[in-house]
Tab-separated table of C-alpha atoms in Angstrom:
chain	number	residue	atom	x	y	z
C	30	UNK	CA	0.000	0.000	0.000
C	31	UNK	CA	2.729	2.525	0.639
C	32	UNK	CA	4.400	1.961	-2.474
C	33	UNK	CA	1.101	2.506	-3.962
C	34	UNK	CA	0.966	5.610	-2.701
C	35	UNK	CA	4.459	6.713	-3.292
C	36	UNK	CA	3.593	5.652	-6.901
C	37	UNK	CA	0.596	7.786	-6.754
C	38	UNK	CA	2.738	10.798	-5.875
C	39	UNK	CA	5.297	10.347	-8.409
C	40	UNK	CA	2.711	10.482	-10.528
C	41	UNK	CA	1.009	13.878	-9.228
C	42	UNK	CA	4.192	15.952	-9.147
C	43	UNK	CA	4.841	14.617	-12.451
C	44	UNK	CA	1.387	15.549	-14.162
C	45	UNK	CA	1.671	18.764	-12.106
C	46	UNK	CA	4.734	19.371	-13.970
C	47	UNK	CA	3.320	19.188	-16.960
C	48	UNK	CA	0.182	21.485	-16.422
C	49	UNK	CA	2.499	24.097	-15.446
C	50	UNK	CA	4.788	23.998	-18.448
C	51	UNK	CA	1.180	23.268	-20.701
C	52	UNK	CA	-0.067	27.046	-18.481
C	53	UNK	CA	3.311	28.758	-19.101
C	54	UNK	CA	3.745	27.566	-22.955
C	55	UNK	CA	-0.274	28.557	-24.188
C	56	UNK	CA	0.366	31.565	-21.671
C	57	UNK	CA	3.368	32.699	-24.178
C	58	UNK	CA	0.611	32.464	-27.260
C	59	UNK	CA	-2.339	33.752	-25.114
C	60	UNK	CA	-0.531	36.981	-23.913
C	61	UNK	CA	1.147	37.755	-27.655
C	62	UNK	CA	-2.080	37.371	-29.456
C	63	UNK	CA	-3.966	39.770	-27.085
C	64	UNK	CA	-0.546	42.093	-27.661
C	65	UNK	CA	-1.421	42.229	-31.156
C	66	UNK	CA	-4.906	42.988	-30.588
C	67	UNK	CA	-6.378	39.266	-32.105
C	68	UNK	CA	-9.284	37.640	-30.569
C	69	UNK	CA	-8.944	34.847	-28.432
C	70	UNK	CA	-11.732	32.427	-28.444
C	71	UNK	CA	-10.572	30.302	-26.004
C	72	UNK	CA	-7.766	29.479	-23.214
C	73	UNK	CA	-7.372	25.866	-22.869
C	74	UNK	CA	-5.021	24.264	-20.325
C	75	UNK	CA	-5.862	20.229	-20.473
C	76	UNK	CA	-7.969	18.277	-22.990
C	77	UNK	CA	-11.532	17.167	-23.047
C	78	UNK	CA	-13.408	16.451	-21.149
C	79	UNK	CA	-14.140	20.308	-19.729
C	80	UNK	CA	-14.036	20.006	-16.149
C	81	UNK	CA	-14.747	24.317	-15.890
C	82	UNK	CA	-15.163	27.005	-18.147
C	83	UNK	CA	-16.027	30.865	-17.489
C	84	UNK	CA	-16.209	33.266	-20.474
C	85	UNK	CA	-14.551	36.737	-19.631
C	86	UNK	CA	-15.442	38.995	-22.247
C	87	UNK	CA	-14.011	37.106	-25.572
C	88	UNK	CA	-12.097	34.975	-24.184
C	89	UNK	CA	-12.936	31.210	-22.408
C	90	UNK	CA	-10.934	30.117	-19.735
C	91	UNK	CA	-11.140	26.232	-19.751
C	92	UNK	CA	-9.818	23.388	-17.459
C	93	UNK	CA	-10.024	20.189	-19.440
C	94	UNK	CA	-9.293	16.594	-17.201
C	95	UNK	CA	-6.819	15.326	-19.395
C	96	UNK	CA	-3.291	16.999	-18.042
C	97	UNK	CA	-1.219	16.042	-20.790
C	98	UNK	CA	-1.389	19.658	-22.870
C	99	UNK	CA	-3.220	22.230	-23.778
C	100	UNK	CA	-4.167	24.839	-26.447
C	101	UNK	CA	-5.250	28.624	-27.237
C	102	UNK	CA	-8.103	28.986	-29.984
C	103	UNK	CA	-7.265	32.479	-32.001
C	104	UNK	CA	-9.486	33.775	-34.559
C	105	UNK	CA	-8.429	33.414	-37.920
C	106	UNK	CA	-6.271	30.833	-37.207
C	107	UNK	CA	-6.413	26.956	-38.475
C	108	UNK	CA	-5.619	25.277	-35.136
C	109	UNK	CA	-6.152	21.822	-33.926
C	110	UNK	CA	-10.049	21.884	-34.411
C	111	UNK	CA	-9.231	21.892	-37.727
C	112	UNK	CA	-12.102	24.869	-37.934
C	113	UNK	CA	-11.843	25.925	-41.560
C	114	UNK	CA	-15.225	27.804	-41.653
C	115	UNK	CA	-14.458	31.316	-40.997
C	116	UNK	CA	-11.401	31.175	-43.467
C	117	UNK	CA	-13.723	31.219	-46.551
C	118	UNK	CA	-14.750	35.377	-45.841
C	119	UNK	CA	-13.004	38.033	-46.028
C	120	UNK	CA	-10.147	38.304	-43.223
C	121	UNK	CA	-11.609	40.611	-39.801
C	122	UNK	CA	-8.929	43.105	-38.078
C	123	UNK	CA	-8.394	41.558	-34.789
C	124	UNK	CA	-8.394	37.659	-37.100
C	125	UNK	CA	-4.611	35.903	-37.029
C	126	UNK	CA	-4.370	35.532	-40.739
C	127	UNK	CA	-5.300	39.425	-41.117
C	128	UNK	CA	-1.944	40.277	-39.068
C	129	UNK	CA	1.386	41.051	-40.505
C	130	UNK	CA	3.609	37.729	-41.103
C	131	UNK	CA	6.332	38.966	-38.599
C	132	UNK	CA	3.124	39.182	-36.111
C	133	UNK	CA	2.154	35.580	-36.876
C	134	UNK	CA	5.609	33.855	-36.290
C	135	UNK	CA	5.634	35.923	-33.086
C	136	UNK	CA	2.756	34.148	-31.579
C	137	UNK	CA	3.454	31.100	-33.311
C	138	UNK	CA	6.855	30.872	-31.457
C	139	UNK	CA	6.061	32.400	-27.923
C	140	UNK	CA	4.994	29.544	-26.473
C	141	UNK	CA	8.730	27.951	-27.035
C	142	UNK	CA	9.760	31.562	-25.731
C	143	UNK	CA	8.114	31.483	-22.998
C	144	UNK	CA	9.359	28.191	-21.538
C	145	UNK	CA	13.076	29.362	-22.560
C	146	UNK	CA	12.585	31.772	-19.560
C	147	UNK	CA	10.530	29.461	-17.254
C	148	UNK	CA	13.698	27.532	-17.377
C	149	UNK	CA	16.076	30.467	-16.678
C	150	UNK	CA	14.309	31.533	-13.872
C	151	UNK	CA	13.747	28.348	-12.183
C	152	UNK	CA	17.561	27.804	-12.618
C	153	UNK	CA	18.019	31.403	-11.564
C	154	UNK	CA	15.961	30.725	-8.285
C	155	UNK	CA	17.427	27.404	-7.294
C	156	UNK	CA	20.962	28.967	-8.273
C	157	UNK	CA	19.846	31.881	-5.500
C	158	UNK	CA	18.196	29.935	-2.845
C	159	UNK	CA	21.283	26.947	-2.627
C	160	UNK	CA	23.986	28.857	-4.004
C	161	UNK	CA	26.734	27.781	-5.965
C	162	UNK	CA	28.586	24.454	-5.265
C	163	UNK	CA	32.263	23.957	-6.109
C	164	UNK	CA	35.446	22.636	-5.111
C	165	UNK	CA	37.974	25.604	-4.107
C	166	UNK	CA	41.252	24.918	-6.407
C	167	UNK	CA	43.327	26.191	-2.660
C	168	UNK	CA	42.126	23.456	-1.268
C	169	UNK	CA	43.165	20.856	-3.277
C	170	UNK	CA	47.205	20.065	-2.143
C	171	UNK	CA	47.910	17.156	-4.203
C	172	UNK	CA	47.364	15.633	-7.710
C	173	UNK	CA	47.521	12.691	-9.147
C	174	UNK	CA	49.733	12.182	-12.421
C	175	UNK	CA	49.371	9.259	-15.011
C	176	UNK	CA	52.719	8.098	-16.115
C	177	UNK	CA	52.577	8.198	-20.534
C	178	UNK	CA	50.003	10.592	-20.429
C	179	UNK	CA	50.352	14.400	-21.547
C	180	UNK	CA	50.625	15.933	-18.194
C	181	UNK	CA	53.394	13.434	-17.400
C	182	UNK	CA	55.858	14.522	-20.332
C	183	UNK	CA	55.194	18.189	-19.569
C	184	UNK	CA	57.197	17.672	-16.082
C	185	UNK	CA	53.900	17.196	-14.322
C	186	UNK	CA	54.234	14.921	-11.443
C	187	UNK	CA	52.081	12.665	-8.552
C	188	UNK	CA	51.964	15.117	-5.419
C	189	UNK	CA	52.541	18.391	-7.492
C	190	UNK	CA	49.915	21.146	-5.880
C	191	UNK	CA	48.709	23.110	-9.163
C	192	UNK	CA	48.073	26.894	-8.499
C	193	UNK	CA	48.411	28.919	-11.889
C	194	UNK	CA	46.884	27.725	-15.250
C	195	UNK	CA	48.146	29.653	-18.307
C	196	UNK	CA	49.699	32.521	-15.997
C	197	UNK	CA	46.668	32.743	-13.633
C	198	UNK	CA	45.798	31.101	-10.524
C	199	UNK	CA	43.329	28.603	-10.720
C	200	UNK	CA	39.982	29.277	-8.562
C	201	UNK	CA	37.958	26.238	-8.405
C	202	UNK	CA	36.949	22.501	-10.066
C	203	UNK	CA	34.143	20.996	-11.306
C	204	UNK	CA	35.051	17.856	-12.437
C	205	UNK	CA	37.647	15.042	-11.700
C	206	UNK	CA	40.167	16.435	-14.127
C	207	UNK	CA	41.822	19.502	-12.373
C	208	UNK	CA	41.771	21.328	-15.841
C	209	UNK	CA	38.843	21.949	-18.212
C	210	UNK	CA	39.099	21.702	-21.976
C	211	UNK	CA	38.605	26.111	-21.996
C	212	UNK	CA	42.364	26.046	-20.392
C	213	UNK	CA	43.872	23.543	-22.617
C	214	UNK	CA	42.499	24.895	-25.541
C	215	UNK	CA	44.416	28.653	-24.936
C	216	UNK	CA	46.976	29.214	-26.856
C	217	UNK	CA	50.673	27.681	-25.432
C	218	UNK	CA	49.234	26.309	-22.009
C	219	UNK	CA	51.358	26.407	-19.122
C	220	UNK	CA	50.674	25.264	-15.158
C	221	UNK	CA	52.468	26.518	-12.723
C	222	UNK	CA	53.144	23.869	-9.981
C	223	UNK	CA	54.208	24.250	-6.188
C	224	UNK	CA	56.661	21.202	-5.608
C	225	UNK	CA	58.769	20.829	-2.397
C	226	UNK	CA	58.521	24.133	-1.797
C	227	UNK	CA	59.582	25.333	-5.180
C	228	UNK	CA	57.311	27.194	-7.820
C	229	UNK	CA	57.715	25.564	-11.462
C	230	UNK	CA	56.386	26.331	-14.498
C	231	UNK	CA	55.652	23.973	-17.118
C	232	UNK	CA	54.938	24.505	-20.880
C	233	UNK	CA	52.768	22.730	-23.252
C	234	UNK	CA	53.945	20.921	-26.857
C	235	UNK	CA	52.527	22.904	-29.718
C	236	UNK	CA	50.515	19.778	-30.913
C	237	UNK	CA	48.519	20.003	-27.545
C	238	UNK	CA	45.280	19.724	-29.073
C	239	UNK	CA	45.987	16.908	-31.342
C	240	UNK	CA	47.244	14.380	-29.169
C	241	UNK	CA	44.586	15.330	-26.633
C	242	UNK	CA	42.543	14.436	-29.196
C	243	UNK	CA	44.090	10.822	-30.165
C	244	UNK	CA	44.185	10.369	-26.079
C	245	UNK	CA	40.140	10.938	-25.854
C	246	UNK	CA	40.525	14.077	-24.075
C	247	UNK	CA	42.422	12.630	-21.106
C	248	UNK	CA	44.699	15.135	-19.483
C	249	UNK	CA	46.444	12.792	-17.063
C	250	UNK	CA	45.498	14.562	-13.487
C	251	UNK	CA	43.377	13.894	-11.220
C	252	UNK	CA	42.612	14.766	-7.537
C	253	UNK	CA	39.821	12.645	-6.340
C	254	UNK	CA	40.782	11.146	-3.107
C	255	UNK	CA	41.026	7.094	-2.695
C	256	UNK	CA	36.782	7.387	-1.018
C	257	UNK	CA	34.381	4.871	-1.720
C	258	UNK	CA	31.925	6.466	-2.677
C	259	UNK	CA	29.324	3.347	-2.678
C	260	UNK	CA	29.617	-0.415	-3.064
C	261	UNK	CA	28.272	-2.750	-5.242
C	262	UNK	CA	25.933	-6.179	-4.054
C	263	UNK	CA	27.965	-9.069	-4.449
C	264	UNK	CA	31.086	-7.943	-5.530
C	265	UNK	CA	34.409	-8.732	-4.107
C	266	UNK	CA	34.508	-5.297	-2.321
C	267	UNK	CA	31.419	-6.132	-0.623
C	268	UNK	CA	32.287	-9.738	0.365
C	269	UNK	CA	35.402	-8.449	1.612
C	270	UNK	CA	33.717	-5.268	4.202
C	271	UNK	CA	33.848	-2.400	2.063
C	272	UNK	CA	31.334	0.069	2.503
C	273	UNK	CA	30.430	3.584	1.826
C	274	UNK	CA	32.743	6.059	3.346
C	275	UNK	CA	35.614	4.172	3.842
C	276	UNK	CA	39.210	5.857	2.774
C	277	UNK	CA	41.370	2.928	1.043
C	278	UNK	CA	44.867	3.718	1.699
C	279	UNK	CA	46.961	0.526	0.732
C	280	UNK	CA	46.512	-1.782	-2.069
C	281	UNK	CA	48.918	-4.519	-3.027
C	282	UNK	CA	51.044	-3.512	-0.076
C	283	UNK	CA	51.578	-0.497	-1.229
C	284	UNK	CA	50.165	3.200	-0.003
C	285	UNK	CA	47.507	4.830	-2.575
C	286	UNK	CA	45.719	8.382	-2.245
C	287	UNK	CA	44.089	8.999	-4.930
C	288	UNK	CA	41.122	6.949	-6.838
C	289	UNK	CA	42.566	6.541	-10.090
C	290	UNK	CA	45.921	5.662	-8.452
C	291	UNK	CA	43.862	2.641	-7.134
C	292	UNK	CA	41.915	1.821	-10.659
C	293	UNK	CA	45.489	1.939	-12.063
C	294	UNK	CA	46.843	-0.675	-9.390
C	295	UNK	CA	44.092	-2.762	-9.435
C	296	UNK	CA	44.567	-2.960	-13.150
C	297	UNK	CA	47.919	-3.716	-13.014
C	298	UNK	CA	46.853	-6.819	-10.644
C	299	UNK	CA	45.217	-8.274	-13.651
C	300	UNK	CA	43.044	-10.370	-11.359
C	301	UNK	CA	45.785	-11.349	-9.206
C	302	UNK	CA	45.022	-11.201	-5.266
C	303	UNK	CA	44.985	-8.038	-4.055
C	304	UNK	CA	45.482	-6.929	-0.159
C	305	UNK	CA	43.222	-3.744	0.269
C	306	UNK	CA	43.842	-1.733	3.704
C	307	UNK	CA	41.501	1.022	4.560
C	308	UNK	CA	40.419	3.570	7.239
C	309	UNK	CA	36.811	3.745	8.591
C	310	UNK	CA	36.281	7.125	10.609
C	311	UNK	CA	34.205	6.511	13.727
C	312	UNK	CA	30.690	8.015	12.678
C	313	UNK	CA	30.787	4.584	10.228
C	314	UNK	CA	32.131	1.969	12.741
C	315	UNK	CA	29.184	0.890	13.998
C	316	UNK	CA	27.142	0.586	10.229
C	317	UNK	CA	27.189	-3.059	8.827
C	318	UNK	CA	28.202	-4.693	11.808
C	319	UNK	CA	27.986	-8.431	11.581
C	320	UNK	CA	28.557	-8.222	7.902
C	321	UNK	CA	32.345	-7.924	7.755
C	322	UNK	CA	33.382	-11.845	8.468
C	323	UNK	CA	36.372	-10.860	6.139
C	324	UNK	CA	37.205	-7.832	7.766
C	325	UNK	CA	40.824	-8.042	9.794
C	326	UNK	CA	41.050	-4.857	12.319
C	327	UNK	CA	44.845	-3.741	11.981
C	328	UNK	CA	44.958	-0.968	14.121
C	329	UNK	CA	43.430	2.571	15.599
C	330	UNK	CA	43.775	5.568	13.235
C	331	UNK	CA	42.955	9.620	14.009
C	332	UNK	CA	39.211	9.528	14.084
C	333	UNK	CA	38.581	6.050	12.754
C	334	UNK	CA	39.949	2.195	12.549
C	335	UNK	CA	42.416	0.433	10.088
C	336	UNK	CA	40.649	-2.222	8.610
C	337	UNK	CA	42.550	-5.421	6.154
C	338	UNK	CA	41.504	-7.574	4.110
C	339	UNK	CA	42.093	-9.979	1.265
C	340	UNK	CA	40.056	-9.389	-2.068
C	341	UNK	CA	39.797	-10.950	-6.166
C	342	UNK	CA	39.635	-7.820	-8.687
C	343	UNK	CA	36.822	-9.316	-11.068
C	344	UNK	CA	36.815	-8.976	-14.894
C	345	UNK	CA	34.320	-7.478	-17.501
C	346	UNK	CA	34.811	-6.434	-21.400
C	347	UNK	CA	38.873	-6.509	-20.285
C	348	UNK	CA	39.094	-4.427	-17.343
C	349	UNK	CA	39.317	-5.631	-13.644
C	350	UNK	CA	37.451	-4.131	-10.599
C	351	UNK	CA	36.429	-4.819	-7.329
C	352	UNK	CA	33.048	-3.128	-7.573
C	353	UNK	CA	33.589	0.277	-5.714
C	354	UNK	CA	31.879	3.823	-6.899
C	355	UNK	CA	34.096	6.950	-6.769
C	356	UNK	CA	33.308	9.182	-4.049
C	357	UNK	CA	30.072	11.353	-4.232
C	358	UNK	CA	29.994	15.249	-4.539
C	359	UNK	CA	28.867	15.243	-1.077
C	360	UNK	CA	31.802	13.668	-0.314
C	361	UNK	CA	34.463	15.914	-2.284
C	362	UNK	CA	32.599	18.852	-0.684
C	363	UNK	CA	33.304	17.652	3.017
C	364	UNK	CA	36.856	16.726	1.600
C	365	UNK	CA	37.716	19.878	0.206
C	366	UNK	CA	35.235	22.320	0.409
């Protein structure tokens, strides 16, 4: 019964939806016509059958019961009635096909106009009532560099903290790549990098664009942190007591920070044993007990415990994985926000 009824309200906010786009779309034809002084017979929001009607002056405002559109009846204009009557004398003043043709594709396209700005200003409004979410470039100390790839011949290396992109500093992320195709598009890129204390510069090849393009578009930095962001039924990440909010730290005997440090070393493994070591803060500890039979407690850590234990990457279409999400953007906003 309550999924019935959760069902049920899906389906209201959904239909209520649509009315309001339906009331905001003939609203954009309605208020044009009457603009350009043509008669509106009718103001329609839902099909037959007519569940209320009032006539104000020329106009009849009409609630039909189907909620799946709508429509606005103007004079002198062949509509969905498919009304062809009227068009066989002589065209009246305030008739749509009496109107000037810049008039006509005016009202024809406000309804499409009109839901252009419903748009913008419900963006607008959510954008003003929540704010603006995004990941603070300061914040982010460390990156992760792919050996082969782009960033990696241009001096770029694991642990670098980048601060200036093409001479200015960077401000904030909004992705997993720490750069956006806008900055390594400008003309001769270069990232300044704080390393051990030292500011360098590094400058792009001239063919930037081109092998960016043979490489899909991959960079080769990232700074998501080594978070699980959720865990998949049944894999071997599950059987072996991951969950959702754990930091992996070790894999293979062997430290890892960042997430695609970990996809790289897990494909590597190619399906060979891995030992995965992670850190589960205290607010977590107590979630899923009774479920971690293969779960070894190593040792206490700042705010949370060590946990060990033995996993089996699996494979699909080539590629190994343990069946782990990356971390969430409520996550990356605690992280680094």
């Amino acid at each position: 019964m309550e999924s019935f009824l959760e069902i049920l309200s899906y389906i209201w906010w959904v239909l209520l939806a649509i009315m309001i786009l339906v009331f905001v779309h003939e609203m954009g034809h309605f208020l044009l016509a009457k603009l350009f002084k043509m008669r509106v017979d009718r103001f329609s929001v839902g099909f037959p059958p007519k569940i209320f009607g009032k006539k104000i002056g020329e106009t009849e405002y009409v609630l039909g019961a189907t909620p799946l559109g709508g429509y606005v009846k103007i004079a002198g204009m062949v509509d969905e009635s498919l009304d062809t009557e009227e068009m066989e004398s002589e065209p009246q003043p305030w008739e749509f096909r009496a109107k000037p043709v810049w008039q006509r594709i005016i009202v024809i396209t406000a309804g499409v106009i009109f839901n252009i700005v419903l748009a913008f200003a419900i963006f607008a409004g959510l954008k003003l009532a929540y704010g603006e979410t995004y990941i603070p470039a300061d914040n982010i100390e460390a990156v992760f560099v792919e050996e082969g790839t782009l960033a990696h011949e241009m001096g770029l290396r694991t642990g670098d903290q980048i601060v200036a992109v093409n001479g200015e500093a960077l401000e904030r992320l909004d992705g997993p790549d720490v750069l956006n195709m806008r900055s390594l598009a400008a003309d001769r890129l270069t990232i300044t990098v704080q390393r051990a204390g030292e500011s360098l510069t590094f400058e792009a090849p001239d063919d930037i664009m081109t092998r960016l393009n043979r490489s899909g578009g991959r960079f080769g930095t990232s700074y998501y942190p080594s978070l699980v962001g959720n865990v998949i039924e049944g894999s071997a990440a599950a059987e072996a007591g991951l969950q959702a909010g754990d930091r992996i730290v070790a894999l293979g005997g062997e430290p890892v920070r960042f997430w695609n440090e970990m996809t790289q070393r897990i494909q590597v493994s190619e399906g060979a044993p891995l030992t995965v070591r992670w850190i589960r803060p205290d607010s977590l500890l107590a979630v899923g007990e009774g479920q971690e039979a293969n779960t070894r407690p190593v040792a206490a850590a700042s705010g949370g415990q060590v946990f060990e234990s033995t996993l089996t990457p699996q494979v699909e279409e080539g590629r190994f994985y343990i069946g782990i999400y990356p971390p969430t953007e409520e996550m990356l906003l605690s992280e680094f926000g």
